[in-house]
Coordinates of C-alpha atoms in Angstrom, one line a residue:
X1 CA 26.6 11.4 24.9
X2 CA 25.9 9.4 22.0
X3 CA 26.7 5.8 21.5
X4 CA 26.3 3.1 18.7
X5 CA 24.9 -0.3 20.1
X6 CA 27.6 -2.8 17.8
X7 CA 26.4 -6.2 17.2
X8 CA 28.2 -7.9 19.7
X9 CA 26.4 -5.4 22.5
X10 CA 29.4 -3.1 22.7
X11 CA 28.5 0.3 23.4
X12 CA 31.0 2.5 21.4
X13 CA 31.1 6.0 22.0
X14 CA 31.2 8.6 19.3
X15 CA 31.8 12.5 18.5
X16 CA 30.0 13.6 15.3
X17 CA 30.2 16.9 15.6
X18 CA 28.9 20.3 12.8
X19 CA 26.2 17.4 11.3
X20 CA 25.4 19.8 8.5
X21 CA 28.7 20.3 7.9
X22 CA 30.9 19.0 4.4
X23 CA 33.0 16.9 3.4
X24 CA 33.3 14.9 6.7
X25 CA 36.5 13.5 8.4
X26 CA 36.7 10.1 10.7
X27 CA 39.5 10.2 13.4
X28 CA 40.9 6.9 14.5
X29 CA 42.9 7.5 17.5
X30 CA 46.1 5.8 19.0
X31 CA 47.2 3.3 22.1
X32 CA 46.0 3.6 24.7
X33 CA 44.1 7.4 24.2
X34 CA 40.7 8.1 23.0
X35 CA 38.7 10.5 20.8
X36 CA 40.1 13.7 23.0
X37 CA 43.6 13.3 21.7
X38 CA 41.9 14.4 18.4
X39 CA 40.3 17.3 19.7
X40 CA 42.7 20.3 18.3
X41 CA 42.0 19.1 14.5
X42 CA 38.3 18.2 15.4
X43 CA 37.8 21.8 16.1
X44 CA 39.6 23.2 13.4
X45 CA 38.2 21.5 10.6
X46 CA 34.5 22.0 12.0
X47 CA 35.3 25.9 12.2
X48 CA 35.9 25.3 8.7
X49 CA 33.0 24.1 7.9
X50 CA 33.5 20.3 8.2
X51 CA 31.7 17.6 9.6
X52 CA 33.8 15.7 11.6
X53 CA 33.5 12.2 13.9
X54 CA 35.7 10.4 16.2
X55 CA 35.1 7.6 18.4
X56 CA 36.7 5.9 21.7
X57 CA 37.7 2.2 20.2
X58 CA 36.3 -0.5 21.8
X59 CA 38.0 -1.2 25.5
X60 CA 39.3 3.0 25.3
X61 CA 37.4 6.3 26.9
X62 CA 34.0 5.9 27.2
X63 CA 33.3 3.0 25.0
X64 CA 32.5 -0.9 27.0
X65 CA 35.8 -2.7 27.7
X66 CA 35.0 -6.1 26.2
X67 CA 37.4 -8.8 27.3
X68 CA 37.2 -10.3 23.7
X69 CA 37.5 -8.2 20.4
X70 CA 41.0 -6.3 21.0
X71 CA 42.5 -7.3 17.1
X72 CA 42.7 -4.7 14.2
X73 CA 40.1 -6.7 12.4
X74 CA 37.4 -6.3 15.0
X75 CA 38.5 -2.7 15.4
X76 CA 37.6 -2.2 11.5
X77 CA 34.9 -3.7 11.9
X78 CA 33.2 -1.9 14.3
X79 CA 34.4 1.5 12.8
X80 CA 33.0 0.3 9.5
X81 CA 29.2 -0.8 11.8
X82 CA 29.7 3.4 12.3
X83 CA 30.1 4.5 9.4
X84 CA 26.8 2.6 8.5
X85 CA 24.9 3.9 11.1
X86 CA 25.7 7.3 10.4
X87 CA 25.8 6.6 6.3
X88 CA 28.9 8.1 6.0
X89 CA 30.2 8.9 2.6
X90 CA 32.8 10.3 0.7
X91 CA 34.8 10.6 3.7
X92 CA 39.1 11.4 4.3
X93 CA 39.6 9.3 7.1
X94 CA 42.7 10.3 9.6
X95 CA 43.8 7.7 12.0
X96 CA 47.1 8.3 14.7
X97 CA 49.4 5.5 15.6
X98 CA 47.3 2.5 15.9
X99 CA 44.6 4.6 14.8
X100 CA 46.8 4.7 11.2
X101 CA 46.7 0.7 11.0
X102 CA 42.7 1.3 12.0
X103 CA 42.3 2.8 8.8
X104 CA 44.6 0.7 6.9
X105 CA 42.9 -2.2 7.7
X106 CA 38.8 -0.3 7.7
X107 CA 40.1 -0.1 3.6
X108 CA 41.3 -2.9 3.1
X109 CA 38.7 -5.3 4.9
X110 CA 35.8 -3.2 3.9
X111 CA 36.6 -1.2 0.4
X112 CA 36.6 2.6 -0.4
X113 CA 33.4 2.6 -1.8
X114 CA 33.1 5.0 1.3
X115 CA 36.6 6.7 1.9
X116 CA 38.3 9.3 -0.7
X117 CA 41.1 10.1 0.9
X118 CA 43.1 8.7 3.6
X119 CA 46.1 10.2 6.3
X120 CA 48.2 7.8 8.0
X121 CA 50.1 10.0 11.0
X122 CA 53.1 8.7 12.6
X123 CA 51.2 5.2 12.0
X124 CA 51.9 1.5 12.8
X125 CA 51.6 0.4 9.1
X126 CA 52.8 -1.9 7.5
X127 CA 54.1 -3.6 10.3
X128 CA 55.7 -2.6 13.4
X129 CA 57.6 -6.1 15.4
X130 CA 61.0 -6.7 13.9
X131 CA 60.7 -10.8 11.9
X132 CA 62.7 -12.2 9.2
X133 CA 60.8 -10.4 6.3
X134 CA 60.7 -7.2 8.6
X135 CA 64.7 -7.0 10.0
X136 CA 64.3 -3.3 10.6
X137 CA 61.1 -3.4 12.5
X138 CA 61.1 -3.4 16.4
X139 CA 61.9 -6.3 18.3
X140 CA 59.5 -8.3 20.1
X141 CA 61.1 -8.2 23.4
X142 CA 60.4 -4.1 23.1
X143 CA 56.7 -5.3 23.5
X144 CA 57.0 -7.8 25.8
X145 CA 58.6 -5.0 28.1
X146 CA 55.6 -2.7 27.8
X147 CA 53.6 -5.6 28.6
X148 CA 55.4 -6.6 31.9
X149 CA 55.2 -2.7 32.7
X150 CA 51.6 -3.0 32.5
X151 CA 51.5 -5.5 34.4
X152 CA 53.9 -4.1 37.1
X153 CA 52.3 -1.1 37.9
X154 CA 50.3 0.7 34.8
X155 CA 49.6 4.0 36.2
X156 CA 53.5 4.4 36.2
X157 CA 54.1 3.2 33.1
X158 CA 51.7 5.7 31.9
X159 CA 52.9 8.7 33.3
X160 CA 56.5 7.1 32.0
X161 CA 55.5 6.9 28.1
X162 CA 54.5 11.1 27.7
X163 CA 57.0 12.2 29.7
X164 CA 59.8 10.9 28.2
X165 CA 59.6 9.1 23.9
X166 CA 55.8 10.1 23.1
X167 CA 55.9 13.7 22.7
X168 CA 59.7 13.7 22.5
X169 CA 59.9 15.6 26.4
X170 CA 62.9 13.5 27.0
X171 CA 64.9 15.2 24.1
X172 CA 67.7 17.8 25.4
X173 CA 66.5 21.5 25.1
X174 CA 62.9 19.9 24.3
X175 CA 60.1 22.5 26.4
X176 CA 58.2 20.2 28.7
X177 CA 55.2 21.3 29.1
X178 CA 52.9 18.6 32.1
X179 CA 49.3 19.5 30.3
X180 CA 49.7 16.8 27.4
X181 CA 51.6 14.4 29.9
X182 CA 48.2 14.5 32.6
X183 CA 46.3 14.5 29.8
X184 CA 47.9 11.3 27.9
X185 CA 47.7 9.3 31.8
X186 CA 44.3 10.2 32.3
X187 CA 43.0 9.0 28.6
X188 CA 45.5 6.1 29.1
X189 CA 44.1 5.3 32.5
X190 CA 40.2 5.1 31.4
X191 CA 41.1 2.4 28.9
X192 CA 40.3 -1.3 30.2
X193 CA 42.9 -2.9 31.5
X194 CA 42.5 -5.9 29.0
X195 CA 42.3 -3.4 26.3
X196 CA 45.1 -1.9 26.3
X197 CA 47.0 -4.8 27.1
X198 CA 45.5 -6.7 24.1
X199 CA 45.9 -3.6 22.0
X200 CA 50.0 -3.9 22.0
X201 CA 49.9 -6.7 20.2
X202 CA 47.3 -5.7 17.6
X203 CA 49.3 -2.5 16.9
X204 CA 52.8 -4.2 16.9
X205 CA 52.0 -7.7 15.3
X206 CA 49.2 -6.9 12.8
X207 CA 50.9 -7.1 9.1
X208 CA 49.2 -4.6 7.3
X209 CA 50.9 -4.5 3.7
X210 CA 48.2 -6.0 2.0
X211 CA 45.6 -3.5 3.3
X212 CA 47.9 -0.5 2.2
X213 CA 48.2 -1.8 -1.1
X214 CA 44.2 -1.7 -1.4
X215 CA 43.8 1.4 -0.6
X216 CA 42.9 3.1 -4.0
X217 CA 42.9 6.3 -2.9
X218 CA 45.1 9.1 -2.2
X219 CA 47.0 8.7 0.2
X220 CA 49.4 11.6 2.4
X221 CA 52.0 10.3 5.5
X222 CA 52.8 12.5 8.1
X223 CA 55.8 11.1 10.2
X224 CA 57.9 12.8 12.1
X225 CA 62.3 12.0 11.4
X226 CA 62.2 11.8 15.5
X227 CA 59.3 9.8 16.1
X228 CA 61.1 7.1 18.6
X229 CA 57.8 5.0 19.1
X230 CA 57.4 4.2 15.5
X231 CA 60.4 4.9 13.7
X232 CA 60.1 6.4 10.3
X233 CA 62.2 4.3 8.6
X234 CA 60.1 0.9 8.3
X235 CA 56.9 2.5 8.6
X236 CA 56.2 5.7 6.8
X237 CA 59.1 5.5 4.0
X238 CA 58.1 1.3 3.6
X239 CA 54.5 2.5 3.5
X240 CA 54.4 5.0 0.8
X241 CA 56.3 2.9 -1.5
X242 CA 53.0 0.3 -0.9
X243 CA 50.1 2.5 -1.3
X244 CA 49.1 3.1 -4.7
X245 CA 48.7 6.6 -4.9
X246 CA 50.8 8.0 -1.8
X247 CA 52.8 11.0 -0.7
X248 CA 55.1 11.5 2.5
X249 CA 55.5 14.5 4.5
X250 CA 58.2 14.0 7.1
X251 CA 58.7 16.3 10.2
X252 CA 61.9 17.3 10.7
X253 CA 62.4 16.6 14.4
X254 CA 59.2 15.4 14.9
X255 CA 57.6 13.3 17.9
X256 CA 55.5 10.6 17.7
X257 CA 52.9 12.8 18.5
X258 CA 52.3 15.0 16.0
X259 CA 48.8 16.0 16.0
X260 CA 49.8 17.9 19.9
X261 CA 52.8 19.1 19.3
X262 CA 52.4 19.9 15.9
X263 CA 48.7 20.7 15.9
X264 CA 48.9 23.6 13.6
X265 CA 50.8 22.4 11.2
X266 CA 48.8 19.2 11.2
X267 CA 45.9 21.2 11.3
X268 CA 46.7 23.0 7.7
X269 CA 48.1 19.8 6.6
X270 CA 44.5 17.9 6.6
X271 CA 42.5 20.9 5.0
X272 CA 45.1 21.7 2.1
X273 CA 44.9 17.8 1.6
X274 CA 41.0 17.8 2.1
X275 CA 40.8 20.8 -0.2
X276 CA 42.9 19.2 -3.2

C-alpha cells in the first residue's frame, strides 16, 4: 500500500489509481470515513479513462493518527505535500463533507496554480457552527453533543449517525439498506480516537469564506434539499454566491450522502463537469 512520509513523520496513505490515465481527480473525503467512501466515483472515472487519487486524512483509515495536526490548515497542508510528491497538475479536485472545506481551504492556502476545477458535495463551507455573523448556521451545543457521544460510548454513536440523518435511513418510506451503515461504522471506527474528535471542530468551526472567494476556478455544488447534517441553506446556496465562478446543483430529496446514495448521478455529474 502506498504511503507518503509528510514532514512532520506522518505516514499518509494514498490511492492513485490508472497512473497513465488523464485529466486526474483528488478525492478529499468526509468525518470520520476514509478514501473507501470514495470508491464508487474512483472506479467510474478510472473506467473512463481517468487518473484518479484519494487519500485517508491524517488520524482516518490507514494513515498515522497524530495527536497534534487535526485543523483544516494542517489537513491542506498535507494534501498539498501530495500533490507535490506525485506532481500533480491540472487537477478537478472533489472533496465530501469536511472533505469540501479540505479543498476550500487546499485553494485558498496554497493557489490554483495546480487545480482547474473544483466540486464541493454536500460540503461544510463556508462555515457550519451558528455565531452572530452566521445566525442560520448550527448551533454549537449540536457539536458539543456529538462530542459527549464520543466520549460516551463511540462505537454507538457510530452505528447511530448512518442509520438514522447521514444517508437519510431515518426518513419515512426511505429503503434501508445495512451495507452502507456497516460500512460507515467500520471506516468510522479505524479513525483515531483524537482524530475524529478533533476533526468536529475543524469541520464545524473553520470559517472558510475567504478560501471560497479565492478559488478562481470553476466551481459546481452538489447538495442535496434533505441533507440534515449540513443543511443547504447556509452552506451550498451561501457558498455559491462566494465563489467566483460557481454553479449549484441541488438534489431534490437528497441525503447528506450523496456520493452512496446517489452514486450514479454523482458519478455523471463529475465527468460532464470534467468534460466541459
Amino acid at each position: 500500500m502506498p504511503y507518503l512520509k509528510l514532514k512532520d513523520g506522518v505516514d499518509l496513505y494514498y490511492k492513485d489509481w490508472n497512473t497513465t490515465g488523464s485529466p486526474t481527480v483528488t478525492f478529499s473525503h468526509g468525518w470520520p470515513l476514509n478514501s473507501d467512501n470514495f470508491e464508487a466515483q474512483m472506479f467510474f472515472l478510472a473506467s473512463q479513462g481517468c487518473r484518479v487519487v484519494a487519500h485517508d486524512r491524517r488520524g482516518h483509515g490507514r494513515s498515522s493518527q497524530p495527536w497534534d495536526g487535526n485543523d483544516m490548515d494542517t489537513y491542506a497542508d498535507d494534501l498539498h505535500q501530495l500533490f507535490e510528491h506525485l506532481d500533480l497538475e491540472d487537477v478537478m479536485m472533489v472533496g465530501h463533507s469536511t472533505g469540501g472545506g479540505e479543498v476550500a481551504r487546499f485553494c485558498g492556502r496554497h493557489g490554483t496554480s495546480r487545480v482547474k476545477k473544483a466540486v464541493l458535495i454536500s460540503a461544510v463551507t463556508p462555515l457550519m457552527v451558528q455565531t452572530a455573523n452566521n445566525p442560520t448556521g448550527t448551533p454549537l451545543s449540536v457539536f458539543d453533543s456529538f462530542r459527549e457521544a464520543m466520549v460516551k460510548d463511540r462505537a454507538q454513536f457510530f452505528i447511530d449517525v448512518p442509520s438514522g440523518p447521514f444517508f437519510g435511513f431515518n426518513r419515512e418510506g426511505a429503503e434501508v439498506s445495512q451495507g452502507p451503515i456497516w460500512s460507515w461504522w467500520q471506516q468510522g471506527m479505524m479513525c483515531g480516537f483524537k482524530s475524529a474528535y478533533d476533526c468536529i471542530k475543524a469541520f464545524s468551526e473553520t470559517d472558510l469564506t475567504g478560501d471560497l472567494k479565492r478559488m478562481n476556478i470553476p466551481v459546481m455544488l452538489l447538495h442535496g434539499d434533505d441533507d440534515q447534517v449540513v443543511p443547504i441553506g447556509p452552506s451550498a446556496q451561501a457558498a455559491v454566491t462566494i465563489v467566483p465562478n460557481g454553479i449549484l446543483k441541488t438534489y431534490p430529496g437528497g441525503p447528506h450522502a450523496l456520493p452512496n446514495i446517489c452514486s450514479d448521478e454523482v458519478n455523471e455529474d463529475l465527468l460532464a463537469f470534467l468534460k466541459e
